[in-house]
C-alpha cells in the first residue's frame, strides 16, 4: 500500500489557518516524547505559561494551553464561567460570534445576541445603550473575526463590560501573535486563542487565561463544571495555575499532548526572540503589500481600512469570476491555499491569511504572481 505521508506536498498556507509552521517548530515536535510528569516536561510547561503571560500582557496566574483546538478554548471559557440561567450577551459580527452564542445557549444560559453587519465592527454606542438597560453576568466578543477580516474594538467594549459589572470574555484565536493583546489593560476576564494561526504551530492547543475575577467566579460556582475534561479546577491541579497552585504538586488529569507543547514552547520563543513589535510590524507590512498589490489589480477589500485585520484579508470577488475555480488553480497549479467566504459571504469573498510565518514579502509576491495567472 502507498505511503500516504509521501503524497503530501508542501503548500503555502495563505488561508484562514492553519498557517505556515517554522522549521524550529517542526524540529521541536520531533524531539523525544517524555512523560507528562517528567520534571523536564514540567519545566517546559512553566516556561510556556510564562511566555504566554508575557504575550498576553497579563499577570493572570491561570494562564495555560488547553489540550484541543481553539474551539476547546471557547468551550473551556463558557463551561467554567456560565451556569444555568446566567445572563450572557454575545456581540456578534461573524461566524465565531454566532458560535459563542450557540455554546453559551447549550449551557442553559439566557443568551442575548447583538448582531452587527458582517464586514463592519461591533458598534460600541449600540452596546452602551443596551448595557444601560440590562445587567449581564458575561459579555463575549471576538477580537479578530476570521470570517470577515474585521478587528473589533475590544478595549472600548472592555470598559463597557466593567461598568456593567459583567465578566468580559474575548476570543483572539486569530489575533494572538499578529496584533497586540493586552488582557490586563483591556480588563479582559477570560481569553482563549489557538496555535494554528499567528503562533504558527500546527492546530492542537488553545491558550486560555482567566483573571482573578473569573477565577473567583469559577471557585464560587453553585454547580459543578458540567464538563470533566475541561474543568479548570482539575486542570489547574496539573498545570499549577490557580486555584491550587500553592504546593506546586502536579496531579495527573489527562495526558498532556507532549510534543504539541514542545511546538508551542518553540513558537513562543521565536516570537519573544524576534520581538513582539517586530512581529506585529511584519504582519502590517505584509498586509499593506498585499492590499496595494490587490488594489493595483483592480480588486477591492470587504472591510474599510481602519477596521481591517492585518492577518486576515477579505477580498471581494469580481463579477463574473468563478471563485472556486481560482482557489483550485492556486492550490493545484501553484501549491497556494487561500480561503473561501463563509455563511452570507460564501461566494462573495476570498479570505487571504497572512498569519505568523506566512506574513512575509516573498509569500505575498508569490500569491500576487499566481493570482495574475489564475484570475
Ligand atoms: N474563533 C475564531 C475567531 C476562529 O477563527 C476559529 C477558527 O478558525 C475558532 C474560534 C475555532 O478554532 P478551531 O477551529 O481551532 O477549533
PDB file of C-alpha atoms and ligand atoms in Angstrom, residues 16-18 68-74 95-97 99-100 142-147 171-175 192-197 203-206 312 342 351 355, ligand 1:
ATOM      1  CA  UNK A  16      -7.712  31.478   7.424  1.00  0.00           C
ATOM      2  CA  UNK A  17      -5.493  28.906   9.199  1.00  0.00           C
ATOM      3  CA  UNK A  18      -3.555  26.784   9.636  1.00  0.00           C
ATOM      4  CA  UNK A  68      -7.531  20.875  21.845  1.00  0.00           C
ATOM      5  CA  UNK A  69      -8.034  23.463  19.122  1.00  0.00           C
ATOM      6  CA  UNK A  70      -9.465  26.969  19.523  1.00  0.00           C
ATOM      7  CA  UNK A  71     -12.974  25.588  19.947  1.00  0.00           C
ATOM      8  CA  UNK A  72     -11.788  23.715  23.043  1.00  0.00           C
ATOM      9  CA  UNK A  73     -10.657  27.063  24.447  1.00  0.00           C
ATOM     10  CA  UNK A  74     -14.074  28.549  23.670  1.00  0.00           C
ATOM     11  CA  UNK A  95     -19.272  33.023  12.290  1.00  0.00           C
ATOM     12  CA  UNK A  96     -17.330  32.867  15.524  1.00  0.00           C
ATOM     13  CA  UNK A  97     -19.567  35.275  17.426  1.00  0.00           C
ATOM     14  CA  UNK A  99     -20.733  30.067  17.626  1.00  0.00           C
ATOM     15  CA  UNK A 100     -20.155  31.713  21.025  1.00  0.00           C
ATOM     16  CA  UNK A 142     -14.375  38.049  19.020  1.00  0.00           C
ATOM     17  CA  UNK A 143     -11.268  40.258  18.790  1.00  0.00           C
ATOM     18  CA  UNK A 144     -10.247  39.250  15.253  1.00  0.00           C
ATOM     19  CA  UNK A 145     -13.264  37.895  13.323  1.00  0.00           C
ATOM     20  CA  UNK A 146     -11.716  35.367  10.946  1.00  0.00           C
ATOM     21  CA  UNK A 147     -14.855  35.008   8.848  1.00  0.00           C
ATOM     22  CA  UNK A 171     -11.769  35.246  21.553  1.00  0.00           C
ATOM     23  CA  UNK A 172      -8.427  36.049  19.973  1.00  0.00           C
ATOM     24  CA  UNK A 173      -7.857  32.786  18.128  1.00  0.00           C
ATOM     25  CA  UNK A 174      -6.739  34.748  15.073  1.00  0.00           C
ATOM     26  CA  UNK A 175      -5.306  37.860  16.777  1.00  0.00           C
ATOM     27  CA  UNK A 192      -8.816  31.928  24.516  1.00  0.00           C
ATOM     28  CA  UNK A 193      -6.753  31.536  21.371  1.00  0.00           C
ATOM     29  CA  UNK A 194      -5.388  28.787  19.131  1.00  0.00           C
ATOM     30  CA  UNK A 195      -1.973  27.613  17.992  1.00  0.00           C
ATOM     31  CA  UNK A 196      -2.518  27.334  14.231  1.00  0.00           C
ATOM     32  CA  UNK A 197      -2.926  30.992  13.295  1.00  0.00           C
ATOM     33  CA  UNK A 203      -3.538  23.008  15.352  1.00  0.00           C
ATOM     34  CA  UNK A 204      -3.884  21.273  18.720  1.00  0.00           C
ATOM     35  CA  UNK A 205      -3.606  23.639  21.684  1.00  0.00           C
ATOM     36  CA  UNK A 206      -5.664  26.584  22.866  1.00  0.00           C
ATOM     37  CA  UNK A 312      -6.960  38.097   7.566  1.00  0.00           C
ATOM     38  CA  UNK A 342     -18.448  31.555   4.987  1.00  0.00           C
ATOM     39  CA  UNK A 351     -10.005  35.112   2.674  1.00  0.00           C
ATOM     40  CA  UNK A 355      -0.592  34.735   9.788  1.00  0.00           C
TER      41      UNK A 355
HETATM   42  N1  LIG B   1     -12.615  31.520  16.965  1.00  0.00           N
HETATM   43  C1  LIG B   1     -12.085  32.077  15.870  1.00  0.00           C
HETATM   44  C2  LIG B   1     -12.060  33.567  15.746  1.00  0.00           C
HETATM   45  C3  LIG B   1     -11.559  31.284  14.844  1.00  0.00           C
HETATM   46  O1  LIG B   1     -11.043  31.840  13.755  1.00  0.00           O
HETATM   47  C4  LIG B   1     -11.594  29.879  14.984  1.00  0.00           C
HETATM   48  C5  LIG B   1     -11.096  29.017  13.910  1.00  0.00           C
HETATM   49  O2  LIG B   1     -10.845  29.434  12.807  1.00  0.00           O
HETATM   50  C6  LIG B   1     -12.162  29.336  16.142  1.00  0.00           C
HETATM   51  C7  LIG B   1     -12.654  30.192  17.116  1.00  0.00           C
HETATM   52  C8  LIG B   1     -12.226  27.865  16.329  1.00  0.00           C
HETATM   53  O3  LIG B   1     -10.939  27.332  16.385  1.00  0.00           O
HETATM   54  P1  LIG B   1     -10.607  25.831  15.916  1.00  0.00           P
HETATM   55  O4  LIG B   1     -11.041  25.687  14.506  1.00  0.00           O
HETATM   56  O5  LIG B   1      -9.109  25.788  16.097  1.00  0.00           O
HETATM   57  O6  LIG B   1     -11.308  24.917  16.837  1.00  0.00           O
END
